[in-house]
């Protein structure tokens, strides 16, 4: 059963973690390793490290656990004899899918597809989902330009070489403070921290400003509307400029909430504006829900909050979805095989786990729970910012996907460390933001444990 | 138990496969889907499709099954209660590794590391392995150029934008007919089929010729030496040209055998030459063993056949290794964290399966078996090309990683189809090559079944 409270018995990382970090350091870089965990005994919302520290986990493996640790339904999926061959025999899914694959796609993915999206392609992680989602958009863009013309020998031979006309000069527009992954194409649309791209030759593509909204939102309605209009105008201008300089923008990529870059949010109007601009220009709109998808915002997909008049063209997912992949409009499904393709194109064993997760989300009404718990969490954060006004601000979020800003990085980092000493594990993002990424099973009682510790830590800052 | 012989009861794809392809076609592009499989009853070297056809599988999910279907050791790894939490709780491995992770890396990966390589980084598939392997080489290259100088503010801010000096202009040199993956960086070093890159903006990097050897090798020793010398000279020339045009070559990427581009092989001298040139120029050498690694050539790594005087800098793997990743020299391990990084950086459940596989390879002396079976297979192929000289040629391979060329694509494709009608499933690559990629458990008796069918099919061509 899930522990009732956190329990801290050593500093973190403790002696056993430090020993293991030392050993792992002989094998690879361990600059990012924080502590080692005992996943056998971790349970529900509680993560247990190898030194026996029991932490309330509000970061959940960089936002990648839908149901916390060792959920009975996931244990059942792994131990179910009818799933055994799915875990043992990973197929080349794009050529030789298993007998139950269509049913699995329907139960695990189409049953939770974004409104009006009926096509899905599995992948294995967030990066390949975004890379292949972009490929689908490039292919659509060029197929339309080519029209009914057949491929020329020159297009074919130059494509093999990696040169125009077969490999055209095309760009994807993205936003400042975005994060979409760490392979080369994904890095071309990622602009959050310099260390992600330093020393790497990445595509130099247009970057628009993402709205920087003033909080509380109710007190800055007009300023924020103007800010969003400026950002949208910049998008239009960049598309125009880059088209004219011979590097056409084939698509725009955006996160519903910029999860790594500082939990930056924008309004429905902004996203509707992006949809309108991209439709008007005949280019694709990729909404990257790798971090926001799978219910954390209280709706299954964060972009559902925007009630767009037309669906995005591509919606990517991974993390809590356990499998990577993307939904797309039918018109963005390549007409030929072997274009959005690789050896595995996903993993049926992850889809089997996702099917179990989706059934729990539906059966336990977890989206409703997330809405309730999220409201409680956001209320608490707002109360805290009222109590510590010089220190924290901009409490914000959807569902339990919440964040709050600190006056500077140092106070943010110190707060996270002090929270951990009290057994509450949280995350950071952006310049001075504390981010909360709990599992969908979080309850008000867990929020209360966090909020009591948060209050005490802030009081001592 | 494994079937004794193939058994074909319908055409392939049969009616059940065709029905499922139709249903899947409503959800995604199915241009690459061949037939649906029943993985519950597939066993050992035999794949069973949903229509009940039992095929001897010499292609094994694009070369990705080390031990065939439903091997008892892999079933044991999945059902072992001590592995349960590993399959249920996928961690953010780069920050919160599980307690047994160092031991797992040692047992599953370092115990089979290429000679003199002691550092390994897990990834999740071939593409991210190559992408991050290239990143490690770019980082090494620029870190050396920077020397003791600290980062300038301009380097940091331009890196976030994706522009020099933070994101420098750098290239990786690769070879004609290479294949390294389908994300943008991987596509920059891939030159096998135009459809892989058509319509996609991929890096335009230098491409050298891969040796085109004349067979039988013994009859063309001098010509082949000259051909390899010409290709190496082209590598040196391209490095020089691209350096002078301001797009320095930071690394060379090469497959020990070009697995997608036509099973093209080169000699030890060629690979030693590449190692010498890259060392002389102070640039990295990435040997991509995604398809060749894990024992199929009779040695665990194909590049071991070359007995290089100095190890490659990066050796990538995936497919039969079940987990992606790369080994590297210590000097190619980035000094800072969060550079070769992503949410999952691999999957401990795949490492658990790999550990079981490695124990079987060692315990059952499978590399010895591959050598014996491979010799039998290659002898058979040579006999066939003696018998059908106008039709097939260039029988070649290492271990059971074998191939033979046809006079044209049509006769190759027809042979593969006719073989399948007789229950032997093989693969194609390059322009007119039939490739064999059996599991490591293949035995002489399976080779005999293939060879008898091959003989009959060729006799009727
Ligand atoms: S790039 Fe996604 S799993 Fe490798």
Coordinates of N, CA and C in Angstrom, one line a residue, chain B residues 98-220:
Chain B
X98 N 17.5 2.8 -11.4 CA 17.2 1.8 -10.4 C 18.4 1.2 -9.7
X99 N 18.2 0.6 -8.5 CA 19.3 0.1 -7.7 C 20.2 -0.9 -8.4
X100 N 19.6 -1.7 -9.3 CA 20.4 -2.7 -10.0 C 21.0 -2.3 -11.3
X101 N 21.0 -0.9 -11.6 CA 21.3 -0.5 -12.9 C 22.8 -0.7 -13.3
X102 N 23.7 -0.4 -12.3 CA 25.1 -0.5 -12.6 C 25.4 -2.0 -12.9
X103 N 24.8 -2.9 -12.1 CA 25.0 -4.3 -12.3 C 24.5 -4.8 -13.6
X104 N 23.3 -4.2 -14.0 CA 22.7 -4.6 -15.3 C 23.6 -4.1 -16.4
X105 N 24.1 -2.9 -16.3 CA 25.0 -2.4 -17.4 C 26.2 -3.3 -17.6
X106 N 26.7 -3.7 -16.4 CA 27.9 -4.6 -16.5 C 27.6 -5.9 -17.1
X107 N 26.5 -6.5 -16.6 CA 26.2 -7.9 -17.1 C 25.7 -7.9 -18.5
X108 N 24.8 -6.9 -18.9 CA 24.2 -7.0 -20.2 C 25.1 -6.3 -21.3
X109 N 25.9 -5.3 -20.9 CA 26.5 -4.5 -21.9 C 28.1 -4.5 -21.8
X110 N 28.6 -4.2 -20.6 CA 30.1 -4.2 -20.6 C 30.7 -5.5 -20.7
X111 N 29.9 -6.6 -20.4 CA 30.5 -7.9 -20.5 C 30.6 -8.3 -22.0
X112 N 30.0 -7.6 -22.9 CA 30.1 -7.9 -24.3 C 30.6 -6.6 -25.1
X113 N 31.2 -5.7 -24.3 CA 31.7 -4.5 -25.0 C 32.8 -4.8 -26.0
X114 N 32.9 -4.0 -27.1 CA 34.0 -4.2 -28.0 C 35.3 -4.1 -27.3
X115 N 36.4 -4.8 -27.8 CA 37.7 -4.7 -27.2 C 38.1 -3.3 -26.8
X116 N 38.6 -3.2 -25.6 CA 39.1 -2.0 -25.0 C 38.1 -0.8 -24.9
X117 N 36.8 -1.1 -25.0 CA 35.8 0.0 -24.8 C 35.2 -0.3 -23.4
X118 N 35.2 0.7 -22.6 CA 34.7 0.5 -21.2 C 33.6 1.5 -20.8
X119 N 33.1 2.2 -21.8 CA 32.1 3.2 -21.5 C 30.8 3.0 -22.4
X120 N 29.7 3.1 -21.8 CA 28.5 2.8 -22.6 C 27.4 3.7 -22.1
X121 N 26.6 4.2 -23.1 CA 25.4 5.0 -22.8 C 24.2 4.3 -23.5
X122 N 23.2 4.0 -22.7 CA 22.0 3.4 -23.3 C 21.1 4.5 -24.0
X123 N 20.4 4.0 -25.0 CA 19.4 4.8 -25.7 C 18.3 3.9 -26.0
X124 N 17.3 4.3 -26.8 CA 16.1 3.5 -26.9 C 16.0 2.8 -28.3
X125 N 16.6 3.4 -29.3 CA 16.5 2.7 -30.7 C 17.8 3.1 -31.5
X126 N 17.9 2.6 -32.7 CA 19.1 2.8 -33.5 C 19.3 4.3 -33.8
X127 N 18.1 5.0 -34.1 CA 18.2 6.4 -34.5 C 18.8 7.3 -33.4
X128 N 18.2 7.1 -32.2 CA 18.7 8.0 -31.1 C 20.1 7.6 -30.7
X129 N 20.5 6.3 -30.9 CA 21.9 5.9 -30.6 C 22.8 6.6 -31.5
X130 N 22.5 6.7 -32.8 CA 23.4 7.3 -33.8 C 23.3 8.9 -33.6
X131 N 22.2 9.4 -33.4 CA 22.1 10.9 -33.1 C 22.9 11.3 -31.9
X132 N 22.8 10.6 -30.8 CA 23.6 11.0 -29.6 C 25.0 10.6 -29.7
X133 N 25.3 9.5 -30.5 CA 26.7 9.2 -30.8 C 27.4 10.3 -31.5
X134 N 26.7 10.8 -32.5 CA 27.2 12.0 -33.3 C 27.4 13.2 -32.4
X135 N 26.4 13.4 -31.5 CA 26.5 14.6 -30.6 C 27.7 14.4 -29.7
X136 N 28.0 13.2 -29.2 CA 29.2 13.0 -28.4 C 30.4 13.4 -29.2
X137 N 30.4 13.1 -30.5 CA 31.6 13.4 -31.3 C 31.7 14.9 -31.6
X138 N 30.6 15.6 -31.9 CA 30.6 17.0 -32.1 C 31.1 17.7 -30.8
X139 N 30.6 17.3 -29.7 CA 31.0 17.9 -28.4 C 32.5 17.7 -28.2
X140 N 33.0 16.5 -28.4 CA 34.4 16.3 -28.3 C 35.2 17.2 -29.2
X141 N 34.8 17.3 -30.4 CA 35.5 18.1 -31.4 C 35.6 19.6 -31.0
X142 N 34.4 20.1 -30.6 CA 34.4 21.5 -30.2 C 35.1 21.8 -28.9
X143 N 34.9 20.8 -27.9 CA 35.6 21.0 -26.6 C 37.1 21.1 -26.8
X144 N 37.6 20.3 -27.7 CA 39.1 20.4 -28.0 C 39.5 21.7 -28.7
X145 N 38.6 22.1 -29.6 CA 38.9 23.4 -30.3 C 38.9 24.6 -29.3
X146 N 38.0 24.5 -28.3 CA 37.8 25.6 -27.4 C 39.0 25.6 -26.4
X147 N 39.6 24.4 -26.1 CA 40.7 24.3 -25.2 C 40.3 24.7 -23.8
X148 N 41.1 25.6 -23.2 CA 40.9 26.0 -21.9 C 40.0 27.2 -21.8
X149 N 39.6 27.7 -23.0 CA 38.8 29.0 -23.0 C 37.4 28.7 -22.4
X150 N 36.9 29.6 -21.6 CA 35.6 29.4 -21.0 C 34.5 29.9 -22.1
X151 N 33.3 29.4 -21.9 CA 32.3 29.8 -22.8 C 32.0 31.3 -22.8
X152 N 31.9 31.9 -24.0 CA 31.5 33.3 -24.0 C 30.0 33.4 -23.9
X153 N 29.5 34.6 -23.5 CA 28.1 34.9 -23.5 C 27.5 34.7 -24.9
X154 N 28.3 35.1 -25.9 CA 27.8 35.0 -27.3 C 27.6 33.5 -27.7
X155 N 28.5 32.6 -27.2 CA 28.4 31.2 -27.5 C 27.1 30.7 -26.9
X156 N 26.8 31.1 -25.7 CA 25.6 30.6 -25.0 C 24.4 31.1 -25.6
X157 N 24.3 32.4 -25.9 CA 23.0 32.9 -26.5 C 22.8 32.4 -27.9
X158 N 23.9 32.3 -28.7 CA 23.7 31.8 -30.1 C 23.4 30.4 -30.1
X159 N 23.8 29.6 -29.1 CA 23.5 28.2 -29.1 C 22.0 28.0 -28.9
X160 N 21.4 28.9 -28.1 CA 19.9 28.8 -27.8 C 19.2 29.1 -29.1
X161 N 19.7 30.1 -29.9 CA 19.1 30.4 -31.2 C 19.4 29.4 -32.3
X162 N 20.4 28.6 -32.1 CA 20.7 27.6 -33.2 C 21.7 28.2 -34.2
X163 N 22.5 29.2 -33.8 CA 23.4 29.9 -34.8 C 24.8 29.8 -34.3
X164 N 25.8 29.9 -35.2 CA 27.2 30.0 -34.8 C 27.4 31.3 -33.9
X165 N 28.4 31.3 -33.0 CA 29.4 30.3 -32.8 C 28.9 29.1 -31.9
X166 N 27.8 29.3 -31.2 CA 27.3 28.3 -30.2 C 26.9 27.0 -30.9
X167 N 26.2 27.1 -32.0 CA 25.9 26.0 -32.9 C 26.8 26.1 -34.1
X168 N 28.0 25.5 -34.1 CA 28.9 25.7 -35.2 C 28.5 24.9 -36.5
X169 N 29.0 25.3 -37.6 CA 28.9 24.5 -38.9 C 29.8 23.4 -38.8
X170 N 29.3 22.2 -38.7 CA 30.1 21.0 -38.6 C 29.4 19.9 -39.5
X171 N 30.2 19.0 -40.0 CA 29.6 17.9 -40.8 C 30.1 16.6 -40.3
X172 N 29.4 15.5 -40.7 CA 29.8 14.1 -40.5 C 29.9 13.5 -41.9
X173 N 31.0 13.0 -42.2 CA 31.2 12.3 -43.5 C 30.7 10.9 -43.5
X174 N 30.0 10.5 -44.6 CA 29.5 9.2 -44.6 C 29.7 8.6 -46.0
X175 N 29.1 7.5 -46.3 CA 29.4 6.8 -47.6 C 28.1 6.6 -48.4
X176 N 28.3 6.5 -49.7 CA 27.3 6.2 -50.6 C 26.7 4.8 -50.2
X177 N 25.4 4.6 -50.3 CA 24.7 3.4 -50.0 C 24.7 3.1 -48.5
X178 N 25.0 4.1 -47.6 CA 24.9 3.9 -46.2 C 23.5 4.0 -45.7
X179 N 23.2 3.4 -44.6 CA 21.9 3.6 -43.9 C 22.2 3.7 -42.4
X180 N 21.8 4.8 -41.7 CA 22.0 5.0 -40.3 C 20.8 5.4 -39.5
X181 N 19.6 5.5 -40.2 CA 18.4 5.8 -39.4 C 17.6 6.9 -40.1
X182 N 16.5 7.3 -39.5 CA 15.5 8.1 -40.1 C 15.1 9.4 -39.4
X183 N 15.8 9.8 -38.4 CA 15.7 11.1 -37.8 C 16.6 12.0 -38.6
X184 N 16.5 13.3 -38.4 CA 17.2 14.3 -39.3 C 18.7 14.1 -39.3
X185 N 19.3 14.0 -38.2 CA 20.8 13.8 -38.1 C 21.2 12.5 -38.8
X186 N 20.5 11.5 -38.5 CA 20.7 10.2 -39.1 C 20.6 10.2 -40.7
X187 N 19.5 10.9 -41.1 CA 19.3 11.0 -42.6 C 20.5 11.8 -43.2
X188 N 21.1 12.7 -42.5 CA 22.3 13.4 -43.1 C 23.4 12.5 -43.4
X189 N 23.5 11.3 -42.8 CA 24.5 10.3 -43.2 C 24.0 9.1 -43.8
X190 N 22.8 9.2 -44.3 CA 22.1 8.0 -45.0 C 22.0 8.2 -46.5
X191 N 22.4 7.3 -47.3 CA 22.4 7.5 -48.7 C 22.1 6.2 -49.4
X192 N 21.0 5.5 -49.1 CA 20.8 4.2 -49.7 C 19.6 4.4 -50.7
X193 N 18.4 4.8 -50.2 CA 17.3 4.9 -51.1 C 16.7 6.3 -51.1
X194 N 16.3 6.8 -52.3 CA 15.8 8.2 -52.3 C 14.6 8.4 -51.5
X195 N 13.8 7.4 -51.3 CA 12.5 7.5 -50.6 C 12.7 7.9 -49.1
X196 N 13.9 7.5 -48.6 CA 14.2 7.8 -47.2 C 14.2 9.3 -46.9
X197 N 14.7 10.1 -47.9 CA 14.9 11.5 -47.7 C 14.1 12.5 -48.6
X198 N 13.4 11.9 -49.6 CA 12.6 12.7 -50.5 C 11.7 13.7 -49.7
X199 N 11.8 15.0 -50.1 CA 10.9 16.0 -49.5 C 11.4 16.5 -48.1
X200 N 12.5 16.0 -47.6 CA 12.9 16.4 -46.3 C 14.1 17.2 -46.3
X201 N 14.1 18.3 -45.5 CA 15.3 19.1 -45.5 C 16.4 18.4 -44.6
X202 N 17.3 17.8 -45.1 CA 18.3 17.1 -44.3 C 19.7 17.7 -44.5
X203 N 20.6 17.5 -43.5 CA 21.9 18.2 -43.7 C 22.6 17.7 -45.0
X204 N 23.2 18.6 -45.6 CA 24.0 18.3 -46.9 C 25.4 18.2 -46.5
X205 N 25.9 16.9 -46.2 CA 27.2 16.6 -45.7 C 28.0 15.8 -46.7
X206 N 29.3 15.7 -46.6 CA 30.1 15.0 -47.6 C 29.8 13.5 -47.7
X207 N 29.8 13.0 -48.9 CA 29.6 11.6 -49.1 C 30.7 11.0 -49.9
X208 N 31.4 10.1 -49.3 CA 32.5 9.4 -50.1 C 32.0 8.1 -50.7
X209 N 32.7 7.6 -51.6 CA 32.3 6.3 -52.2 C 32.7 5.2 -51.3
X210 N 31.8 4.2 -51.1 CA 32.1 3.0 -50.4 C 32.6 2.0 -51.4
X211 N 33.7 1.3 -51.1 CA 34.3 0.4 -52.0 C 33.3 -0.5 -52.7
X212 N 33.4 -0.7 -54.0 CA 32.6 -1.7 -54.8 C 33.6 -2.8 -55.2
X213 N 33.6 -3.8 -54.4 CA 34.6 -4.9 -54.6 C 34.1 -5.9 -55.6
X214 N 35.1 -6.4 -56.3 CA 34.8 -7.4 -57.3 C 34.9 -8.8 -56.7
X215 N 34.0 -9.7 -57.1 CA 34.0 -11.1 -56.5 C 34.2 -12.0 -57.7
X216 N 34.8 -13.2 -57.4 CA 35.3 -13.7 -56.1 C 36.5 -12.9 -55.7
X217 N 36.6 -12.5 -54.4 CA 37.7 -11.7 -53.9 C 39.0 -12.2 -54.3
X218 N 39.2 -13.5 -54.2 CA 40.6 -14.0 -54.5 C 41.1 -13.8 -55.9
X219 N 40.1 -13.6 -56.8 CA 40.5 -13.4 -58.2 C 40.7 -11.9 -58.5
X220 N 40.5 -11.0 -57.5 CA 40.5 -9.6 -57.8 C 41.3 -8.8 -56.8

